């Protein structure tokens, strides 16, 4: 008799074991020479060596599928176990769609839905620094977070770093109550909302605790080198020129940077010039840097949002 230990890190074990271990019982019926002993996220498999290797591969494939799609249906479970046990490499279980970025929670499929979202999705594959510019409601930030989550899942990066200027608090966060996370939460909430859509709660908590996902105000990025990371600077129109230069020069050798912003919604005090506007002017045309411009055709919120944006644009032109 031989045994193997499988650790199911940052995954709800019930997705593998089934309710009341029903999936493990099905595996025991299929592989009659092994027995499963489940203790939380630790799965011990005891039995004949010739079946242990196959069972180990089955569990690995189930975990891979869960990591990619955030779920395992009963149909998926049966297909994966049959494919592996029959050693049928020609048979594939696939749910692919070229526009799908990541599979989120509760069956959510996060796609690049508009032409400019698709351009952003494609640009990340060939550029390391991308500016996503345009009005609210066009999915700039949400699409960027989805691509960061995909890169982390695919092990293209080791961490995600999310940042934005806390200009509403004057960047002086010390007077606000609570720890750093509590001070920042109101300003980072759109990024949190996107993460909660795409990563299971237990796994997201683990990532936040071990630093795999980091959230920091832009003013606190000085002195860091961001390497092997997918970094998103949100609301970049509220970065000063010196902050934008500081942020851009944090880029490590193996990093992806996405900068999102809307130049029409600058909230900087005392008529300070926006670092985003300056960057758009002086960095345009540099190889490896791309600019994806969103417009009202990309608005995916309530149909009135598009009309509101157009009305405000017209008012600005008239004045």
PDB file of C-alpha atoms in Angstrom:
ATOM      1  CA  UNK A   1       0.000   0.000   0.000  1.00  0.00           C
ATOM      2  CA  UNK A   2       1.226   3.474  -0.918  1.00  0.00           C
ATOM      3  CA  UNK A   3      -0.140   6.883  -0.106  1.00  0.00           C
ATOM      4  CA  UNK A   4       0.042  10.394  -1.532  1.00  0.00           C
ATOM      5  CA  UNK A   5      -0.902  13.720   0.050  1.00  0.00           C
ATOM      6  CA  UNK A   6      -2.557  16.406  -2.090  1.00  0.00           C
ATOM      7  CA  UNK A   7      -2.853  19.953  -0.709  1.00  0.00           C
ATOM      8  CA  UNK A   8      -5.730  21.965  -2.154  1.00  0.00           C
ATOM      9  CA  UNK A   9      -4.375  25.450  -1.514  1.00  0.00           C
ATOM     10  CA  UNK A  10      -6.714  28.471  -1.733  1.00  0.00           C
ATOM     11  CA  UNK A  11      -9.633  26.433  -3.062  1.00  0.00           C
ATOM     12  CA  UNK A  12     -12.901  25.396  -1.441  1.00  0.00           C
ATOM     13  CA  UNK A  13     -12.400  21.619  -1.072  1.00  0.00           C
ATOM     14  CA  UNK A  14     -16.109  20.932  -1.540  1.00  0.00           C
ATOM     15  CA  UNK A  15     -15.645  21.840  -5.217  1.00  0.00           C
ATOM     16  CA  UNK A  16     -13.346  18.822  -5.539  1.00  0.00           C
ATOM     17  CA  UNK A  17     -14.852  16.484  -2.939  1.00  0.00           C
ATOM     18  CA  UNK A  18     -18.485  17.170  -3.782  1.00  0.00           C
ATOM     19  CA  UNK A  19     -21.268  17.695  -1.259  1.00  0.00           C
ATOM     20  CA  UNK A  20     -20.910  15.017   1.453  1.00  0.00           C
ATOM     21  CA  UNK A  21     -17.838  13.753  -0.471  1.00  0.00           C
ATOM     22  CA  UNK A  22     -20.022  12.462  -3.310  1.00  0.00           C
ATOM     23  CA  UNK A  23     -17.325  13.063  -5.939  1.00  0.00           C
ATOM     24  CA  UNK A  24     -14.700  11.235  -3.893  1.00  0.00           C
ATOM     25  CA  UNK A  25     -17.103   8.314  -3.555  1.00  0.00           C
ATOM     26  CA  UNK A  26     -17.549   8.254  -7.339  1.00  0.00           C
ATOM     27  CA  UNK A  27     -13.762   8.190  -7.746  1.00  0.00           C
ATOM     28  CA  UNK A  28     -13.501   5.306  -5.285  1.00  0.00           C
ATOM     29  CA  UNK A  29     -16.033   3.374  -7.364  1.00  0.00           C
ATOM     30  CA  UNK A  30     -14.080   4.134 -10.539  1.00  0.00           C
ATOM     31  CA  UNK A  31     -10.666   3.405  -8.993  1.00  0.00           C
ATOM     32  CA  UNK A  32     -11.422   0.453  -6.741  1.00  0.00           C
ATOM     33  CA  UNK A  33      -7.833   0.053  -5.514  1.00  0.00           C
ATOM     34  CA  UNK A  34      -7.668   3.412  -3.713  1.00  0.00           C
ATOM     35  CA  UNK A  35      -9.304   5.065  -0.713  1.00  0.00           C
ATOM     36  CA  UNK A  36      -9.678   8.814  -0.051  1.00  0.00           C
ATOM     37  CA  UNK A  37      -9.256  10.427   3.356  1.00  0.00           C
ATOM     38  CA  UNK A  38     -10.268  14.099   3.302  1.00  0.00           C
ATOM     39  CA  UNK A  39      -9.282  16.485   6.107  1.00  0.00           C
ATOM     40  CA  UNK A  40     -10.086  20.073   5.187  1.00  0.00           C
ATOM     41  CA  UNK A  41      -7.816  21.163   2.325  1.00  0.00           C
ATOM     42  CA  UNK A  42      -5.615  18.068   2.717  1.00  0.00           C
ATOM     43  CA  UNK A  43      -6.542  15.005   0.688  1.00  0.00           C
ATOM     44  CA  UNK A  44      -4.794  11.706   1.438  1.00  0.00           C
ATOM     45  CA  UNK A  45      -5.084   8.925  -1.139  1.00  0.00           C
ATOM     46  CA  UNK A  46      -4.103   5.400  -0.084  1.00  0.00           C
ATOM     47  CA  UNK A  47      -3.943   2.393  -2.358  1.00  0.00           C
ATOM     48  CA  UNK A  48      -2.240   0.539  -5.171  1.00  0.00           C
ATOM     49  CA  UNK A  49       0.590   2.404  -6.840  1.00  0.00           C
ATOM     50  CA  UNK A  50      -0.681   1.790 -10.381  1.00  0.00           C
ATOM     51  CA  UNK A  51      -3.895   3.738  -9.676  1.00  0.00           C
ATOM     52  CA  UNK A  52      -2.427   6.400  -7.409  1.00  0.00           C
ATOM     53  CA  UNK A  53      -0.672   8.130 -10.309  1.00  0.00           C
ATOM     54  CA  UNK A  54      -3.884   8.303 -12.340  1.00  0.00           C
ATOM     55  CA  UNK A  55      -5.894   9.590  -9.365  1.00  0.00           C
ATOM     56  CA  UNK A  56      -3.257  12.240  -8.668  1.00  0.00           C
ATOM     57  CA  UNK A  57      -3.511  13.421 -12.297  1.00  0.00           C
ATOM     58  CA  UNK A  58      -7.324  13.481 -12.090  1.00  0.00           C
ATOM     59  CA  UNK A  59      -7.206  15.738  -9.008  1.00  0.00           C
ATOM     60  CA  UNK A  60      -4.567  17.983 -10.637  1.00  0.00           C
ATOM     61  CA  UNK A  61      -6.768  18.404 -13.729  1.00  0.00           C
ATOM     62  CA  UNK A  62      -9.803  19.160 -11.571  1.00  0.00           C
ATOM     63  CA  UNK A  63      -7.833  21.839  -9.706  1.00  0.00           C
ATOM     64  CA  UNK A  64      -6.524  23.305 -12.992  1.00  0.00           C
ATOM     65  CA  UNK A  65     -10.057  23.445 -14.343  1.00  0.00           C
ATOM     66  CA  UNK A  66     -11.332  25.118 -11.172  1.00  0.00           C
ATOM     67  CA  UNK A  67      -8.493  27.668 -11.219  1.00  0.00           C
ATOM     68  CA  UNK A  68      -9.393  28.616 -14.767  1.00  0.00           C
ATOM     69  CA  UNK A  69     -13.195  28.570 -14.650  1.00  0.00           C
ATOM     70  CA  UNK A  70     -13.855  29.060 -10.902  1.00  0.00           C
ATOM     71  CA  UNK A  71     -16.237  26.103 -10.927  1.00  0.00           C
ATOM     72  CA  UNK A  72     -16.517  22.397 -11.679  1.00  0.00           C
ATOM     73  CA  UNK A  73     -19.921  21.177 -12.787  1.00  0.00           C
ATOM     74  CA  UNK A  74     -20.882  17.516 -12.442  1.00  0.00           C
ATOM     75  CA  UNK A  75     -20.563  17.223 -16.210  1.00  0.00           C
ATOM     76  CA  UNK A  76     -17.051  18.719 -16.086  1.00  0.00           C
ATOM     77  CA  UNK A  77     -16.137  16.279 -13.310  1.00  0.00           C
ATOM     78  CA  UNK A  78     -17.243  13.266 -15.322  1.00  0.00           C
ATOM     79  CA  UNK A  79     -15.533  14.434 -18.517  1.00  0.00           C
ATOM     80  CA  UNK A  80     -12.216  15.161 -16.780  1.00  0.00           C
ATOM     81  CA  UNK A  81     -12.137  11.843 -14.912  1.00  0.00           C
ATOM     82  CA  UNK A  82     -13.018   9.929 -18.084  1.00  0.00           C
ATOM     83  CA  UNK A  83     -10.450  11.766 -20.216  1.00  0.00           C
ATOM     84  CA  UNK A  84      -7.610  11.169 -17.744  1.00  0.00           C
ATOM     85  CA  UNK A  85      -8.506   7.591 -16.853  1.00  0.00           C
ATOM     86  CA  UNK A  86      -8.819   6.648 -20.535  1.00  0.00           C
ATOM     87  CA  UNK A  87      -5.506   8.426 -21.282  1.00  0.00           C
ATOM     88  CA  UNK A  88      -7.194  10.068 -24.249  1.00  0.00           C
ATOM     89  CA  UNK A  89      -4.950  13.028 -25.078  1.00  0.00           C
ATOM     90  CA  UNK A  90      -6.948  13.705 -28.241  1.00  0.00           C
ATOM     91  CA  UNK A  91     -10.044  14.566 -26.215  1.00  0.00           C
ATOM     92  CA  UNK A  92     -10.200  18.053 -24.790  1.00  0.00           C
ATOM     93  CA  UNK A  93     -12.551  19.695 -22.348  1.00  0.00           C
ATOM     94  CA  UNK A  94     -12.718  23.276 -23.492  1.00  0.00           C
ATOM     95  CA  UNK A  95     -14.985  26.251 -22.959  1.00  0.00           C
ATOM     96  CA  UNK A  96     -12.829  28.649 -24.919  1.00  0.00           C
ATOM     97  CA  UNK A  97     -14.036  31.871 -26.480  1.00  0.00           C
ATOM     98  CA  UNK A  98     -11.492  34.284 -27.957  1.00  0.00           C
ATOM     99  CA  UNK A  99     -13.150  37.236 -26.231  1.00  0.00           C
ATOM    100  CA  UNK A 100     -13.267  35.619 -22.784  1.00  0.00           C
ATOM    101  CA  UNK A 101     -10.669  37.107 -20.454  1.00  0.00           C
ATOM    102  CA  UNK A 102     -11.388  35.232 -17.245  1.00  0.00           C
ATOM    103  CA  UNK A 103     -14.097  33.073 -15.685  1.00  0.00           C
ATOM    104  CA  UNK A 104     -15.403  34.694 -12.525  1.00  0.00           C
ATOM    105  CA  UNK A 105     -17.536  33.621  -9.587  1.00  0.00           C
ATOM    106  CA  UNK A 106     -21.040  32.141  -9.792  1.00  0.00           C
ATOM    107  CA  UNK A 107     -20.745  31.408 -13.483  1.00  0.00           C
ATOM    108  CA  UNK A 108     -19.717  34.939 -14.436  1.00  0.00           C
ATOM    109  CA  UNK A 109     -17.915  35.099 -17.785  1.00  0.00           C
ATOM    110  CA  UNK A 110     -15.802  38.246 -18.132  1.00  0.00           C
ATOM    111  CA  UNK A 111     -15.433  39.103 -21.807  1.00  0.00           C
ATOM    112  CA  UNK A 112     -14.029  41.927 -23.865  1.00  0.00           C
ATOM    113  CA  UNK A 113     -17.437  43.094 -25.052  1.00  0.00           C
ATOM    114  CA  UNK A 114     -16.754  46.259 -27.055  1.00  0.00           C
ATOM    115  CA  UNK A 115     -14.287  47.032 -29.814  1.00  0.00           C
ATOM    116  CA  UNK A 116     -11.994  49.069 -27.565  1.00  0.00           C
ATOM    117  CA  UNK A 117     -12.145  46.515 -24.758  1.00  0.00           C
ATOM    118  CA  UNK A 118     -11.013  43.968 -27.360  1.00  0.00           C
ATOM    119  CA  UNK A 119      -8.215  46.333 -28.447  1.00  0.00           C
ATOM    120  CA  UNK A 120      -7.064  46.625 -24.824  1.00  0.00           C
ATOM    121  CA  UNK A 121      -7.195  42.847 -24.439  1.00  0.00           C
ATOM    122  CA  UNK A 122      -5.062  42.373 -27.548  1.00  0.00           C
ATOM    123  CA  UNK A 123      -2.664  45.221 -26.716  1.00  0.00           C
ATOM    124  CA  UNK A 124      -1.642  43.630 -23.408  1.00  0.00           C
ATOM    125  CA  UNK A 125      -0.380  40.599 -25.308  1.00  0.00           C
ATOM    126  CA  UNK A 126       2.236  42.665 -27.177  1.00  0.00           C
ATOM    127  CA  UNK A 127       2.850  45.779 -25.063  1.00  0.00           C
ATOM    128  CA  UNK A 128       4.070  46.153 -21.489  1.00  0.00           C
ATOM    129  CA  UNK A 129       2.693  49.655 -20.901  1.00  0.00           C
ATOM    130  CA  UNK A 130      -0.823  50.602 -21.974  1.00  0.00           C
ATOM    131  CA  UNK A 131      -2.875  53.731 -21.362  1.00  0.00           C
ATOM    132  CA  UNK A 132      -6.645  53.110 -21.384  1.00  0.00           C
ATOM    133  CA  UNK A 133      -8.231  56.529 -21.791  1.00  0.00           C
ATOM    134  CA  UNK A 134     -11.904  57.430 -21.845  1.00  0.00           C
ATOM    135  CA  UNK A 135     -15.110  58.301 -19.985  1.00  0.00           C
ATOM    136  CA  UNK A 136     -16.731  56.514 -17.068  1.00  0.00           C
ATOM    137  CA  UNK A 137     -18.747  53.383 -17.722  1.00  0.00           C
ATOM    138  CA  UNK A 138     -16.652  52.092 -20.618  1.00  0.00           C
ATOM    139  CA  UNK A 139     -15.156  49.149 -18.691  1.00  0.00           C
ATOM    140  CA  UNK A 140     -11.549  50.389 -18.700  1.00  0.00           C
ATOM    141  CA  UNK A 141     -10.802  49.457 -15.094  1.00  0.00           C
ATOM    142  CA  UNK A 142     -12.890  46.282 -15.047  1.00  0.00           C
ATOM    143  CA  UNK A 143     -11.226  44.947 -18.192  1.00  0.00           C
ATOM    144  CA  UNK A 144      -7.777  45.820 -16.807  1.00  0.00           C
ATOM    145  CA  UNK A 145      -8.465  43.971 -13.540  1.00  0.00           C
ATOM    146  CA  UNK A 146      -9.735  40.944 -15.491  1.00  0.00           C
ATOM    147  CA  UNK A 147      -6.495  40.806 -17.477  1.00  0.00           C
ATOM    148  CA  UNK A 148      -4.460  41.106 -14.279  1.00  0.00           C
ATOM    149  CA  UNK A 149      -6.380  38.201 -12.722  1.00  0.00           C
ATOM    150  CA  UNK A 150      -5.868  36.130 -15.873  1.00  0.00           C
ATOM    151  CA  UNK A 151      -2.115  36.832 -15.848  1.00  0.00           C
ATOM    152  CA  UNK A 152      -1.938  35.743 -12.201  1.00  0.00           C
ATOM    153  CA  UNK A 153      -3.928  32.572 -12.858  1.00  0.00           C
ATOM    154  CA  UNK A 154      -1.759  31.720 -15.859  1.00  0.00           C
ATOM    155  CA  UNK A 155       1.370  32.299 -13.711  1.00  0.00           C
ATOM    156  CA  UNK A 156       2.600  35.018 -16.072  1.00  0.00           C
ATOM    157  CA  UNK A 157       3.126  37.241 -13.009  1.00  0.00           C
ATOM    158  CA  UNK A 158       3.554  36.573  -9.303  1.00  0.00           C
ATOM    159  CA  UNK A 159       1.468  39.447  -7.982  1.00  0.00           C
ATOM    160  CA  UNK A 160      -1.067  42.125  -8.789  1.00  0.00           C
ATOM    161  CA  UNK A 161      -0.505  45.698  -7.595  1.00  0.00           C
ATOM    162  CA  UNK A 162      -3.444  48.116  -7.626  1.00  0.00           C
ATOM    163  CA  UNK A 163      -2.987  51.802  -6.985  1.00  0.00           C
ATOM    164  CA  UNK A 164      -4.682  55.144  -7.473  1.00  0.00           C
ATOM    165  CA  UNK A 165      -4.287  58.719  -6.275  1.00  0.00           C
ATOM    166  CA  UNK A 166      -6.262  59.357  -3.086  1.00  0.00           C
ATOM    167  CA  UNK A 167      -6.751  62.949  -4.127  1.00  0.00           C
ATOM    168  CA  UNK A 168     -10.091  63.178  -2.313  1.00  0.00           C
ATOM    169  CA  UNK A 169      -8.127  62.838   0.949  1.00  0.00           C
ATOM    170  CA  UNK A 170      -5.426  65.184  -0.251  1.00  0.00           C
ATOM    171  CA  UNK A 171      -3.022  62.192  -0.306  1.00  0.00           C
ATOM    172  CA  UNK A 172      -2.607  62.822   3.442  1.00  0.00           C
ATOM    173  CA  UNK A 173      -4.157  59.630   4.769  1.00  0.00           C
ATOM    174  CA  UNK A 174      -2.799  59.875   8.295  1.00  0.00           C
ATOM    175  CA  UNK A 175      -5.745  61.784   9.711  1.00  0.00           C
ATOM    176  CA  UNK A 176      -8.260  59.183   8.525  1.00  0.00           C
ATOM    177  CA  UNK A 177      -9.296  56.481  11.046  1.00  0.00           C
ATOM    178  CA  UNK A 178      -8.177  52.850  10.796  1.00  0.00           C
ATOM    179  CA  UNK A 179      -5.205  51.013   9.312  1.00  0.00           C
ATOM    180  CA  UNK A 180      -3.893  51.642   5.790  1.00  0.00           C
ATOM    181  CA  UNK A 181      -6.380  49.258   4.178  1.00  0.00           C
ATOM    182  CA  UNK A 182      -9.316  50.880   5.970  1.00  0.00           C
ATOM    183  CA  UNK A 183      -8.123  54.344   4.971  1.00  0.00           C
ATOM    184  CA  UNK A 184      -7.850  53.325   1.324  1.00  0.00           C
ATOM    185  CA  UNK A 185     -10.970  51.192   0.959  1.00  0.00           C
ATOM    186  CA  UNK A 186     -13.321  54.022  -0.075  1.00  0.00           C
ATOM    187  CA  UNK A 187     -10.938  55.055  -2.876  1.00  0.00           C
ATOM    188  CA  UNK A 188     -10.127  51.544  -4.110  1.00  0.00           C
ATOM    189  CA  UNK A 189     -13.677  50.154  -3.947  1.00  0.00           C
ATOM    190  CA  UNK A 190     -14.152  49.804  -7.751  1.00  0.00           C
ATOM    191  CA  UNK A 191     -11.036  47.626  -7.864  1.00  0.00           C
ATOM    192  CA  UNK A 192     -12.273  45.537  -4.927  1.00  0.00           C
ATOM    193  CA  UNK A 193     -15.644  45.097  -6.631  1.00  0.00           C
ATOM    194  CA  UNK A 194     -13.961  43.745  -9.752  1.00  0.00           C
ATOM    195  CA  UNK A 195     -11.729  41.380  -7.755  1.00  0.00           C
ATOM    196  CA  UNK A 196     -14.742  40.052  -5.826  1.00  0.00           C
ATOM    197  CA  UNK A 197     -16.420  39.236  -9.153  1.00  0.00           C
ATOM    198  CA  UNK A 198     -13.434  37.264 -10.436  1.00  0.00           C
ATOM    199  CA  UNK A 199     -11.721  35.498  -7.511  1.00  0.00           C
ATOM    200  CA  UNK A 200     -13.429  33.216  -4.940  1.00  0.00           C
ATOM    201  CA  UNK A 201     -13.635  34.886  -1.505  1.00  0.00           C
ATOM    202  CA  UNK A 202     -11.350  32.413   0.304  1.00  0.00           C
ATOM    203  CA  UNK A 203      -8.690  32.670  -2.374  1.00  0.00           C
ATOM    204  CA  UNK A 204      -8.959  36.472  -2.530  1.00  0.00           C
ATOM    205  CA  UNK A 205      -8.487  36.711   1.251  1.00  0.00           C
ATOM    206  CA  UNK A 206      -5.412  34.483   1.010  1.00  0.00           C
ATOM    207  CA  UNK A 207      -3.959  36.591  -1.806  1.00  0.00           C
ATOM    208  CA  UNK A 208      -4.545  39.804   0.140  1.00  0.00           C
ATOM    209  CA  UNK A 209      -2.957  38.371   3.288  1.00  0.00           C
ATOM    210  CA  UNK A 210       0.169  36.936   1.639  1.00  0.00           C
ATOM    211  CA  UNK A 211       0.798  39.951  -0.613  1.00  0.00           C
ATOM    212  CA  UNK A 212      -0.055  38.262  -3.915  1.00  0.00           C
ATOM    213  CA  UNK A 213      -2.548  41.100  -4.396  1.00  0.00           C
ATOM    214  CA  UNK A 214      -1.372  44.454  -3.056  1.00  0.00           C
ATOM    215  CA  UNK A 215      -3.278  47.719  -2.818  1.00  0.00           C
ATOM    216  CA  UNK A 216      -1.467  50.965  -2.128  1.00  0.00           C
ATOM    217  CA  UNK A 217      -2.020  54.688  -2.655  1.00  0.00           C
ATOM    218  CA  UNK A 218       0.017  56.202  -5.441  1.00  0.00           C
ATOM    219  CA  UNK A 219       1.891  58.438  -2.993  1.00  0.00           C
ATOM    220  CA  UNK A 220       3.259  55.293  -1.293  1.00  0.00           C
ATOM    221  CA  UNK A 221       4.765  53.802  -4.465  1.00  0.00           C
ATOM    222  CA  UNK A 222       7.906  55.907  -4.355  1.00  0.00           C
ATOM    223  CA  UNK A 223      11.116  53.907  -4.037  1.00  0.00           C
ATOM    224  CA  UNK A 224       9.608  50.577  -5.095  1.00  0.00           C
ATOM    225  CA  UNK A 225      10.597  48.435  -8.079  1.00  0.00           C
ATOM    226  CA  UNK A 226       7.580  46.565  -9.417  1.00  0.00           C
ATOM    227  CA  UNK A 227       8.871  43.403 -11.052  1.00  0.00           C
ATOM    228  CA  UNK A 228       7.080  40.200 -12.082  1.00  0.00           C
ATOM    229  CA  UNK A 229       3.830  42.049 -11.451  1.00  0.00           C
ATOM    230  CA  UNK A 230       0.691  43.220 -13.205  1.00  0.00           C
ATOM    231  CA  UNK A 231       0.200  46.809 -12.077  1.00  0.00           C
ATOM    232  CA  UNK A 232      -2.884  48.984 -12.546  1.00  0.00           C
ATOM    233  CA  UNK A 233      -2.946  52.721 -11.905  1.00  0.00           C
ATOM    234  CA  UNK A 234      -6.597  53.755 -11.780  1.00  0.00           C
ATOM    235  CA  UNK A 235      -8.015  57.299 -11.959  1.00  0.00           C
ATOM    236  CA  UNK A 236      -4.672  58.432 -13.362  1.00  0.00           C
ATOM    237  CA  UNK A 237      -6.028  61.832 -14.396  1.00  0.00           C
ATOM    238  CA  UNK A 238      -5.632  62.777 -10.714  1.00  0.00           C
ATOM    239  CA  UNK A 239      -1.923  61.955 -10.624  1.00  0.00           C
ATOM    240  CA  UNK A 240       0.348  64.989 -10.672  1.00  0.00           C
ATOM    241  CA  UNK A 241       3.101  65.202 -13.257  1.00  0.00           C
ATOM    242  CA  UNK A 242       5.774  64.246 -10.710  1.00  0.00           C
ATOM    243  CA  UNK A 243       3.658  61.331  -9.434  1.00  0.00           C
ATOM    244  CA  UNK A 244       3.123  60.010 -12.955  1.00  0.00           C
ATOM    245  CA  UNK A 245       6.845  60.120 -13.720  1.00  0.00           C
ATOM    246  CA  UNK A 246       7.595  58.435 -10.394  1.00  0.00           C
ATOM    247  CA  UNK A 247       5.050  55.702 -11.087  1.00  0.00           C
ATOM    248  CA  UNK A 248       6.211  54.989 -14.630  1.00  0.00           C
ATOM    249  CA  UNK A 249       9.810  54.634 -13.475  1.00  0.00           C
ATOM    250  CA  UNK A 250       8.793  51.928 -10.933  1.00  0.00           C
ATOM    251  CA  UNK A 251       8.470  49.454 -13.809  1.00  0.00           C
ATOM    252  CA  UNK A 252      10.574  46.312 -13.439  1.00  0.00           C
ATOM    253  CA  UNK A 253      11.913  44.149 -16.272  1.00  0.00           C
ATOM    254  CA  UNK A 254       9.033  41.671 -16.222  1.00  0.00           C
ATOM    255  CA  UNK A 255       6.037  43.866 -15.453  1.00  0.00           C
ATOM    256  CA  UNK A 256       2.806  44.833 -17.184  1.00  0.00           C
ATOM    257  CA  UNK A 257       1.437  48.312 -16.496  1.00  0.00           C
ATOM    258  CA  UNK A 258      -2.065  49.516 -17.356  1.00  0.00           C
ATOM    259  CA  UNK A 259      -2.963  53.135 -16.648  1.00  0.00           C
ATOM    260  CA  UNK A 260      -6.625  54.074 -16.756  1.00  0.00           C
ATOM    261  CA  UNK A 261      -8.091  57.554 -16.624  1.00  0.00           C
ATOM    262  CA  UNK A 262     -10.526  60.114 -17.899  1.00  0.00           C
ATOM    263  CA  UNK A 263      -8.915  63.487 -18.751  1.00  0.00           C
ATOM    264  CA  UNK A 264     -12.343  65.143 -18.576  1.00  0.00           C
ATOM    265  CA  UNK A 265     -12.676  64.424 -14.842  1.00  0.00           C
ATOM    266  CA  UNK A 266      -9.550  65.937 -13.285  1.00  0.00           C
ATOM    267  CA  UNK A 267      -9.971  66.673  -9.567  1.00  0.00           C
ATOM    268  CA  UNK A 268      -6.493  67.986  -8.788  1.00  0.00           C
ATOM    269  CA  UNK A 269      -6.496  71.073  -6.533  1.00  0.00           C
ATOM    270  CA  UNK A 270      -5.127  74.537  -7.333  1.00  0.00           C
ATOM    271  CA  UNK A 271      -5.259  73.891 -11.085  1.00  0.00           C
ATOM    272  CA  UNK A 272      -2.331  71.475 -10.902  1.00  0.00           C
ATOM    273  CA  UNK A 273      -1.603  69.975 -14.340  1.00  0.00           C
ATOM    274  CA  UNK A 274      -2.512  66.321 -14.749  1.00  0.00           C
ATOM    275  CA  UNK A 275       0.291  63.800 -15.117  1.00  0.00           C
ATOM    276  CA  UNK A 276      -1.944  61.708 -17.357  1.00  0.00           C
ATOM    277  CA  UNK A 277      -2.454  64.535 -19.830  1.00  0.00           C
ATOM    278  CA  UNK A 278       1.298  65.184 -19.932  1.00  0.00           C
ATOM    279  CA  UNK A 279       2.087  61.479 -20.396  1.00  0.00           C
ATOM    280  CA  UNK A 280      -0.400  61.226 -23.256  1.00  0.00           C
ATOM    281  CA  UNK A 281       1.397  64.081 -24.969  1.00  0.00           C
ATOM    282  CA  UNK A 282       5.060  63.144 -24.482  1.00  0.00           C
ATOM    283  CA  UNK A 283       4.937  59.318 -24.570  1.00  0.00           C
ATOM    284  CA  UNK A 284       2.846  58.900 -27.694  1.00  0.00           C
ATOM    285  CA  UNK A 285       4.765  57.086 -30.423  1.00  0.00           C
ATOM    286  CA  UNK A 286       7.254  55.270 -28.170  1.00  0.00           C
ATOM    287  CA  UNK A 287       7.565  51.609 -29.179  1.00  0.00           C
ATOM    288  CA  UNK A 288       6.158  49.283 -26.522  1.00  0.00           C
ATOM    289  CA  UNK A 289       3.727  51.906 -25.208  1.00  0.00           C
ATOM    290  CA  UNK A 290       0.168  51.781 -26.508  1.00  0.00           C
ATOM    291  CA  UNK A 291      -2.818  54.097 -26.096  1.00  0.00           C
ATOM    292  CA  UNK A 292      -6.342  52.677 -26.296  1.00  0.00           C
ATOM    293  CA  UNK A 293      -8.993  55.394 -26.404  1.00  0.00           C
ATOM    294  CA  UNK A 294     -12.504  54.513 -25.229  1.00  0.00           C
ATOM    295  CA  UNK A 295     -15.606  56.495 -26.198  1.00  0.00           C
ATOM    296  CA  UNK A 296     -19.368  56.507 -25.729  1.00  0.00           C
ATOM    297  CA  UNK A 297     -19.757  53.439 -27.959  1.00  0.00           C
ATOM    298  CA  UNK A 298     -17.999  51.441 -25.211  1.00  0.00           C
ATOM    299  CA  UNK A 299     -20.411  52.446 -22.428  1.00  0.00           C
ATOM    300  CA  UNK A 300     -21.877  49.264 -20.952  1.00  0.00           C
ATOM    301  CA  UNK A 301     -23.804  50.717 -18.014  1.00  0.00           C
ATOM    302  CA  UNK A 302     -27.423  51.914 -18.111  1.00  0.00           C
ATOM    303  CA  UNK A 303     -28.384  53.269 -21.548  1.00  0.00           C
ATOM    304  CA  UNK A 304     -28.820  56.726 -20.017  1.00  0.00           C
ATOM    305  CA  UNK A 305     -25.110  56.887 -19.094  1.00  0.00           C
ATOM    306  CA  UNK A 306     -24.158  57.153 -22.762  1.00  0.00           C
ATOM    307  CA  UNK A 307     -26.659  59.981 -23.268  1.00  0.00           C
ATOM    308  CA  UNK A 308     -25.400  61.779 -20.147  1.00  0.00           C
ATOM    309  CA  UNK A 309     -21.775  61.615 -21.350  1.00  0.00           C
ATOM    310  CA  UNK A 310     -22.733  62.952 -24.782  1.00  0.00           C
ATOM    311  CA  UNK A 311     -24.742  65.781 -23.201  1.00  0.00           C
ATOM    312  CA  UNK A 312     -21.817  66.841 -21.022  1.00  0.00           C
ATOM    313  CA  UNK A 313     -19.408  66.595 -23.988  1.00  0.00           C
ATOM    314  CA  UNK A 314     -21.696  68.847 -26.022  1.00  0.00           C
ATOM    315  CA  UNK A 315     -21.919  71.335 -23.165  1.00  0.00           C
ATOM    316  CA  UNK A 316     -18.120  71.401 -22.904  1.00  0.00           C
ATOM    317  CA  UNK A 317     -17.781  72.060 -26.632  1.00  0.00           C
ATOM    318  CA  UNK A 318     -20.335  74.856 -26.501  1.00  0.00           C
ATOM    319  CA  UNK A 319     -18.442  76.552 -23.676  1.00  0.00           C
TER     320      UNK A 319
END
